[in-house]
Short mmCIF file of C-alpha atoms and ligand atoms in Angstrom, two decimals:
data_model
loop_
_atom_site.label_atom_id
_atom_site.label_comp_id
_atom_site.label_asym_id
_atom_site.label_seq_id
_atom_site.Cartn_x
_atom_site.Cartn_y
_atom_site.Cartn_z
CA UNK A 275 0.00 0.00 0.00
CA UNK A 276 1.71 3.15 -1.20
CA UNK A 277 -0.31 5.50 0.95
CA UNK A 278 0.26 3.69 4.24
CA UNK A 279 3.49 3.71 6.20
CA UNK A 280 5.25 2.65 9.35
CA UNK A 281 6.97 5.67 10.88
CA UNK A 282 9.73 5.94 13.45
CA UNK A 283 11.94 8.66 14.93
CA UNK A 284 15.65 8.96 15.72
CA UNK A 285 17.42 12.12 16.85
CA UNK A 286 20.70 10.44 17.81
CA UNK A 287 22.92 7.71 16.35
CA UNK A 288 21.94 5.33 19.15
CA UNK A 289 18.23 5.63 18.42
CA UNK A 290 19.10 5.50 14.69
CA UNK A 291 20.55 2.01 15.27
CA UNK A 292 17.29 1.07 16.92
CA UNK A 293 15.46 2.41 13.86
CA UNK A 294 17.72 0.35 11.56
CA UNK A 295 16.90 -2.86 13.44
CA UNK A 296 13.18 -2.02 13.49
CA UNK A 297 13.18 -1.28 9.73
CA UNK A 298 15.04 -4.52 8.97
CA UNK A 299 12.62 -6.50 11.14
CA UNK A 300 9.61 -4.96 9.36
CA UNK A 301 11.14 -5.86 5.97
CA UNK A 302 12.08 -9.39 7.09
CA UNK A 303 8.46 -9.89 8.10
CA UNK A 304 7.36 -8.87 4.59
CA UNK A 305 5.46 -5.72 5.32
CA UNK A 306 3.59 -4.33 2.32
CA UNK A 307 3.73 -0.78 3.78
CA UNK A 308 6.19 2.04 3.19
CA UNK A 309 8.82 2.73 5.85
CA UNK A 310 9.54 6.30 7.00
CA UNK A 311 12.22 7.47 9.45
CA UNK A 312 12.07 10.97 10.89
CA UNK A 313 15.55 12.07 11.90
CA UNK A 314 17.14 15.03 13.67
CA UNK A 315 20.19 16.90 12.34
CA UNK A 316 22.55 15.19 14.83
CA UNK A 317 22.24 11.79 13.20
CA UNK A 318 25.65 11.22 11.57
CA UNK A 319 26.14 10.89 7.80
CA UNK A 320 26.98 7.15 7.87
CA UNK A 321 23.90 6.43 9.99
CA UNK A 322 21.72 8.50 7.68
CA UNK A 323 23.06 6.51 4.72
CA UNK A 324 22.21 3.19 6.36
CA UNK A 325 18.73 4.44 7.22
CA UNK A 326 18.25 5.45 3.57
CA UNK A 327 19.11 1.91 2.49
CA UNK A 328 16.47 0.41 4.78
CA UNK A 329 13.71 3.05 4.74
CA UNK A 330 11.72 4.31 1.74
CA UNK A 331 11.84 7.82 3.13
CA UNK A 332 14.21 9.49 5.60
CA UNK A 333 12.93 12.90 6.57
CA UNK A 334 14.92 15.51 8.43
CA UNK A 335 12.79 17.32 11.01
CA UNK A 336 13.35 20.08 13.56
CA UNK A 337 14.00 18.69 16.99
CA UNK A 338 11.22 19.91 19.26
CA UNK A 339 11.81 19.84 22.98
CA UNK A 340 9.30 20.20 25.79
CA UNK A 341 12.09 21.58 28.00
CA UNK A 342 9.92 20.38 30.85
CA UNK A 343 12.64 19.30 33.25
CA UNK A 344 10.34 19.09 36.27
CA UNK A 345 8.02 16.47 34.79
CA UNK A 346 10.82 14.64 33.06
CA UNK A 347 12.70 14.44 36.34
CA UNK A 348 9.67 12.78 37.89
CA UNK A 349 10.01 10.02 35.28
CA UNK A 350 13.78 9.99 35.89
CA UNK A 351 14.23 10.49 32.13
CA UNK A 352 15.78 13.92 31.49
CA UNK A 353 16.31 12.85 27.88
CA UNK A 354 12.67 12.50 26.87
CA UNK A 355 11.78 16.16 26.16
CA UNK A 356 12.84 15.60 22.56
CA UNK A 357 10.21 12.90 22.13
CA UNK A 358 7.79 15.76 21.40
CA UNK A 359 9.54 15.68 17.99
CA UNK A 360 7.36 12.62 17.37
CA UNK A 361 4.43 14.95 16.72
CA UNK A 362 5.98 15.73 13.32
CA UNK A 363 4.59 12.39 12.16
CA UNK A 364 1.21 14.09 11.66
CA UNK A 365 2.77 16.20 8.88
CA UNK A 366 3.31 13.12 6.65
CA UNK A 367 0.16 13.93 4.72
CA UNK A 368 1.20 12.04 1.57
CA UNK A 369 0.11 8.96 3.55
CA UNK A 370 -3.52 8.41 4.49
CA UNK A 371 -2.81 6.21 7.49
CA UNK A 372 0.34 5.40 9.46
CA UNK A 373 1.57 3.35 12.38
CA UNK A 374 4.15 5.07 14.55
CA UNK A 375 6.68 2.82 16.27
CA UNK A 376 9.36 3.90 18.74
CA UNK A 377 12.93 3.21 17.64
CA UNK A 378 13.26 0.90 20.66
CA UNK A 379 10.56 -1.49 19.42
CA UNK A 380 11.13 -4.72 17.54
CA UNK A 381 8.53 -6.52 15.45
CA UNK A 382 8.54 -10.28 15.79
CA UNK A 383 6.01 -10.98 13.03
CA UNK A 384 4.04 -9.18 10.32
CA UNK A 385 1.83 -6.53 11.93
CA UNK A 386 0.26 -4.97 8.82
CA UNK A 387 -3.17 -5.73 10.28
CA UNK A 388 -2.64 -2.70 12.54
CA UNK A 389 -3.69 -0.57 9.55
CA UNK A 390 -7.25 -1.89 9.91
CA UNK A 391 -7.50 0.24 13.08
CA UNK A 392 -8.43 3.90 13.29
CA UNK A 393 -6.75 6.97 14.86
CA UNK A 394 -5.89 6.91 17.69
CA UNK A 395 -5.37 3.23 18.43
CA UNK A 396 -2.73 2.20 20.93
CA UNK A 397 -2.05 -0.34 23.67
CA UNK A 398 -2.36 0.41 27.39
CA UNK A 399 0.68 1.74 29.20
CA UNK A 400 1.91 -0.87 31.69
CA UNK A 401 2.50 1.79 34.34
CA UNK A 402 -0.97 3.39 34.12
CA UNK A 403 -3.29 1.32 31.91
CA UNK A 404 -5.91 4.10 31.58
CA UNK A 405 -3.26 5.88 29.53
CA UNK A 406 -2.08 4.49 26.22
CA UNK A 407 1.59 3.92 25.60
CA UNK A 408 2.81 6.11 22.75
CA UNK A 409 5.51 3.68 21.62
CA UNK A 410 3.11 2.14 19.05
CA UNK A 411 0.03 3.94 17.70
CA UNK A 412 -2.16 4.18 14.62
CA UNK A 413 -2.79 7.70 13.31
CA UNK A 414 -3.94 9.70 10.30
CA UNK A 415 -1.52 12.40 9.15
CA UNK A 416 -3.25 15.78 9.04
CA UNK A 417 -1.90 19.31 9.11
CA UNK A 418 -4.97 20.31 11.06
CA UNK A 419 -4.36 17.69 13.78
CA UNK A 420 -0.67 18.63 13.88
CA UNK A 421 -1.59 22.26 14.47
CA UNK A 422 -4.04 21.32 17.21
CA UNK A 423 -1.45 19.11 18.90
CA UNK A 424 1.12 21.92 18.95
CA UNK A 425 -1.52 24.29 20.30
CA UNK A 426 -2.37 21.73 22.97
CA UNK A 427 1.32 21.53 23.92
CA UNK A 428 1.55 25.28 24.26
CA UNK A 429 -1.63 25.60 26.30
CA UNK A 430 -1.43 22.52 28.51
CA UNK A 431 2.14 21.21 28.30
CA UNK A 432 2.73 17.53 28.91
CA UNK A 433 2.08 15.83 32.23
CA UNK A 434 5.12 13.59 31.72
CA UNK A 435 7.26 16.06 29.83
CA UNK A 436 7.22 13.87 26.70
CA UNK A 437 4.90 13.06 23.82
CA UNK A 438 2.92 10.43 25.74
CA UNK A 439 1.62 13.05 28.15
CA UNK A 440 0.55 15.35 25.31
CA UNK A 441 -1.07 12.59 23.27
CA UNK A 442 -3.01 11.21 26.22
CA UNK A 443 -4.17 14.72 27.07
CA UNK A 444 -5.27 15.34 23.48
CA UNK A 445 -6.87 11.95 22.74
CA UNK A 446 -8.35 11.97 26.21
CA UNK A 447 -11.32 9.67 25.60
CA UNK A 448 -9.12 6.75 24.55
CA UNK A 449 -9.72 4.86 27.81
CA UNK A 450 -13.50 4.93 27.59
CA UNK A 451 -14.83 5.77 24.10
CA UNK A 452 -14.09 2.92 21.70
CA UNK A 453 -12.66 -0.46 22.63
CA UNK A 454 -11.53 -1.08 19.03
CA UNK A 455 -8.90 1.62 19.61
CA UNK A 456 -7.35 -0.47 22.39
CA UNK A 457 -4.62 -2.47 20.75
CA UNK A 458 -3.92 -5.83 22.37
CA UNK A 459 -0.87 -5.68 24.61
CA UNK A 460 0.96 -8.11 22.29
CA UNK A 461 1.40 -5.18 19.85
CA UNK A 462 3.42 -3.25 22.43
CA UNK A 463 4.74 -5.70 24.96
CA UNK A 464 6.87 -3.60 27.27
CA UNK A 465 9.78 -5.56 28.55
CA UNK A 466 8.90 -4.17 32.02
CA UNK A 467 5.71 -6.28 32.10
CA UNK A 468 7.80 -9.42 32.17
CA UNK A 469 8.89 -8.51 35.67
CA UNK A 470 5.71 -6.89 36.91
CA UNK A 471 3.45 -9.82 35.89
CA UNK A 472 5.56 -12.85 35.13
CA UNK A 473 2.74 -15.45 35.16
CA UNK A 474 0.84 -13.43 32.51
CA UNK A 475 4.01 -13.17 30.48
CA UNK A 476 4.44 -16.95 30.69
CA UNK A 477 0.83 -17.45 29.63
CA UNK A 478 0.61 -14.92 26.80
CA UNK A 479 4.15 -13.73 26.02
CA UNK A 480 4.57 -16.34 23.29
CA UNK A 481 1.93 -14.44 21.24
CA UNK A 482 3.94 -11.19 21.30
CA UNK A 483 4.13 -9.43 17.94
CA UNK A 484 5.96 -6.28 19.01
CA UNK A 485 8.35 -5.97 21.93
CA UNK A 486 9.13 -2.53 23.32
CA UNK A 487 12.40 -2.02 25.21
CA UNK A 488 10.83 0.72 27.29
CA UNK A 489 12.90 2.36 30.02
CA UNK A 490 16.35 3.78 30.47
CA UNK A 491 18.32 0.70 29.48
CA UNK A 492 18.05 0.02 25.76
CA UNK A 493 19.36 -2.91 23.72
CA UNK A 494 22.26 -0.70 22.59
CA UNK A 495 23.23 -0.08 26.22
CA UNK A 496 24.76 -3.57 26.21
CA UNK A 497 27.57 -5.12 24.25
CA UNK A 498 27.23 -8.42 22.46
CA UNK A 499 29.45 -11.32 21.59
CA UNK A 500 27.97 -12.61 18.29
CA UNK A 501 29.99 -15.85 18.25
CA UNK A 502 28.94 -16.89 21.73
CA UNK A 503 25.52 -15.20 21.25
CA UNK A 504 26.02 -13.64 24.63
CA UNK A 505 25.15 -10.23 26.02
CA UNK A 506 27.63 -8.42 28.17
CA UNK A 507 25.80 -6.16 30.53
CA UNK A 508 28.69 -4.35 32.16
CA UNK A 509 27.40 -2.59 35.21
CA UNK A 510 23.87 -2.40 33.89
CA UNK A 511 21.14 -4.68 35.04
CA UNK A 512 19.34 -6.85 32.54
CA UNK A 513 15.99 -5.12 32.56
CA UNK A 514 14.55 -6.83 29.49
CA UNK A 515 13.86 -10.42 28.73
CA UNK A 516 17.17 -11.86 27.49
CA UNK A 517 15.52 -13.67 24.56
CA UNK A 518 14.12 -10.46 23.08
CA UNK A 519 17.41 -8.71 23.65
CA UNK A 520 19.18 -11.54 21.85
CA UNK A 521 16.69 -11.26 18.97
CA UNK A 522 17.50 -7.56 18.70
CA UNK A 523 21.26 -8.11 18.83
CA UNK A 524 21.24 -11.06 16.44
CA UNK A 525 19.45 -8.98 13.81
CA UNK A 526 21.62 -5.93 14.49
CA UNK A 527 24.88 -7.90 14.30
CA UNK A 528 23.93 -9.85 11.17
CA UNK A 529 22.05 -7.27 9.08
CA UNK A 530 22.89 -3.79 10.36
CA UNK A 531 26.56 -3.91 11.42
CA UNK A 532 27.76 -4.92 7.91
CA UNK A 533 25.96 -1.88 6.45
CA UNK A 534 27.39 0.41 9.13
CA UNK A 535 30.88 -0.94 8.41
CA UNK A 536 30.45 -0.17 4.72
CA UNK A 537 29.21 3.35 5.38
CA UNK A 538 31.83 4.18 8.01
CA UNK A 539 34.59 2.91 5.68
CA UNK A 540 37.92 3.91 7.21
CA UNK A 541 36.36 6.01 9.94
CA UNK A 542 36.39 4.29 13.33
CA UNK A 543 33.08 3.28 14.81
CA UNK A 544 31.91 1.22 17.75
CA UNK A 545 29.44 -1.44 16.67
CA UNK A 546 28.81 -2.67 20.20
CA UNK A 547 29.83 -6.18 19.10
CA UNK A 548 32.75 -7.81 20.84
CA UNK A 549 34.33 -10.25 18.43
CA UNK A 550 36.94 -12.89 19.21
CA UNK A 551 39.17 -11.78 16.31
CA UNK A 552 39.97 -8.57 18.10
CA UNK A 553 37.91 -6.33 15.85
CA UNK A 554 36.46 -4.83 19.01
CA UNK A 555 39.78 -3.43 20.08
CA UNK A 556 40.17 -1.86 16.61
CA UNK A 557 36.85 -0.12 16.92
CA UNK A 558 37.22 3.09 18.78
CA UNK A 559 34.27 5.29 19.57
CA UNK A 560 34.93 8.75 18.12
CA UNK A 561 35.04 11.33 20.88
CA UNK A 562 33.14 14.51 19.97
CA UNK A 563 35.08 17.77 20.25
CA UNK A 564 34.16 19.97 23.22
CA UNK A 565 32.45 22.35 20.78
CA UNK A 566 30.33 19.51 19.41
CA UNK A 567 29.51 18.37 22.94
CA UNK A 568 28.49 21.89 23.95
CA UNK A 569 26.22 22.12 20.89
CA UNK A 570 24.70 18.76 21.70
CA UNK A 571 24.03 19.83 25.30
CA UNK A 572 22.36 23.00 24.06
CA UNK A 573 20.15 20.89 21.78
CA UNK A 574 19.23 18.71 24.77
CA UNK A 575 21.25 15.85 23.24
CA UNK A 576 23.47 14.94 26.18
CA UNK A 577 25.16 11.56 25.98
CA UNK A 578 23.45 10.32 29.14
CA UNK A 579 24.64 6.77 28.64
CA UNK A 580 28.26 7.76 28.04
CA UNK A 581 30.35 10.84 28.68
CA UNK A 582 27.51 12.79 30.25
CA UNK A 583 26.30 9.92 32.43
CA UNK A 584 25.25 10.71 35.98
CA UNK A 585 28.32 8.91 37.37
CA UNK A 586 30.68 11.05 35.29
CA UNK A 587 28.93 14.28 36.27
CA UNK A 588 28.98 13.25 39.94
CA UNK A 589 32.68 12.39 39.73
CA UNK A 590 33.37 15.84 38.30
CA UNK A 591 31.28 17.57 40.98
CA UNK A 592 33.05 15.53 43.67
CA UNK A 593 36.43 16.83 42.49
CA UNK A 594 35.16 20.41 42.96
CA UNK A 595 33.74 19.63 46.39
CA UNK A 596 37.02 18.10 47.51
N1 UDP B 27 13.85 9.43 20.78
C1 UDP B 27 14.87 9.97 20.02
N2 UDP B 27 15.93 10.59 20.65
C2 UDP B 27 16.01 10.68 22.00
C3 UDP B 27 14.99 10.12 22.77
C4 UDP B 27 13.92 9.49 22.14
O1 UDP B 27 14.83 9.89 18.79
O2 UDP B 27 17.01 11.23 22.49
C5 UDP B 27 12.68 8.82 20.09
C6 UDP B 27 12.89 7.34 19.74
O3 UDP B 27 12.10 7.00 18.63
C7 UDP B 27 12.37 6.68 20.99
C8 UDP B 27 11.15 7.53 21.30
O4 UDP B 27 11.56 8.86 20.96
O5 UDP B 27 12.08 5.31 20.80
C9 UDP B 27 10.69 7.50 22.75
O6 UDP B 27 11.79 7.49 23.64
P1 UDP B 27 12.15 6.18 24.46
O7 UDP B 27 11.87 4.98 23.61
O8 UDP B 27 13.53 6.32 25.00
O9 UDP B 27 11.10 6.26 25.65
P2 UDP B 27 10.56 5.02 26.52
O10 UDP B 27 9.80 4.16 25.57
O11 UDP B 27 11.75 4.34 27.11
O12 UDP B 27 9.71 5.67 27.55
C1 GLC B 28 6.70 6.55 27.21
C2 GLC B 28 6.65 5.97 25.83
C3 GLC B 28 7.47 6.74 24.88
C4 GLC B 28 7.30 8.22 25.10
C5 GLC B 28 7.66 8.61 26.52
C6 GLC B 28 7.57 10.10 26.79
O1 GLC B 28 7.03 5.77 28.24
O2 GLC B 28 7.06 4.62 25.80
O3 GLC B 28 7.13 6.35 23.59
O4 GLC B 28 8.11 8.92 24.18
O5 GLC B 28 6.83 7.92 27.40
O6 GLC B 28 6.29 10.62 26.83
MN1 MN B 29 10.27 3.51 23.66
#
């Protein structure tokens, strides 16, 4: 269907890798829909090139930011203000209907049947099931709706600082009006649910069609040994079900890393894969210059998992205090 598309968003190279895996998984499961990636200007050239090989359309958008530190702090996710950028998906008016999917989701089978649903269809949020989770939703692009959403943001803000708060405020009858707009949980199985309701996961988890690596720790927060098919967690806890994480890494290592290698050419890059042959030690993560880092901070693009992690900031503050 040329006028229907799956849409995702990536404003950083890390999320772009998530988008690459998601796009590959959609293709491997023979979707008949178009694939669109919205990207921010900080996604590097090589990553943009890989996205262009996987997606039908890669669209550069302005990074919007709620700047709502108070609400974001409540969620312990200072990085999620930029998720408001997701609202740009309503401007894709050359499609009549779309399914938005977070870059940290992975499809496990063909989910084209989602296009039979209407705006705004989504699955319940595991933390507050009267809200929908905005990691997977069906929508109809419309300049009018986009305008109204922005106006809603300006007038009411977002109760969680990110897009999910805005969207639940705007589509505020989702919980009660029309049960057909409630997607089954198997279309947005948050990895968190595995721990909060293990017996249900054991009973129904095998039917999962989309897994969502919701939360601070993402698949790309780990490293992976492809030969041993083993995840190396470092200091981070394993917050997702290891099987889904392995699915993500197996697809990333086999289908995405070769494309990244081609696009990076002689430039060093860190695939996240630790390989016996010592290729890991050859891969060095490029350090941004302090000017680039400053610019990224100003754009709200701190490297929270790396150089700008809480531990590093605390260490720096401790040296001043001493
Ligand atoms: N996102 C992004 N850059 C960011 C943070 C988020 O592009 O710095 C996009 C990406 O598509 C991501 C979505 O916004 O999947 C929502 O953020 P995230 O998945 O981290 O939120 P969670 O599902 O963990 O609450
Ligand atoms: C959520 C959703 C995510 C959204 C974020 C911020 O937990 O999973 O898609 O961007 O909240 O509102
Ligand atoms: Mn997500």
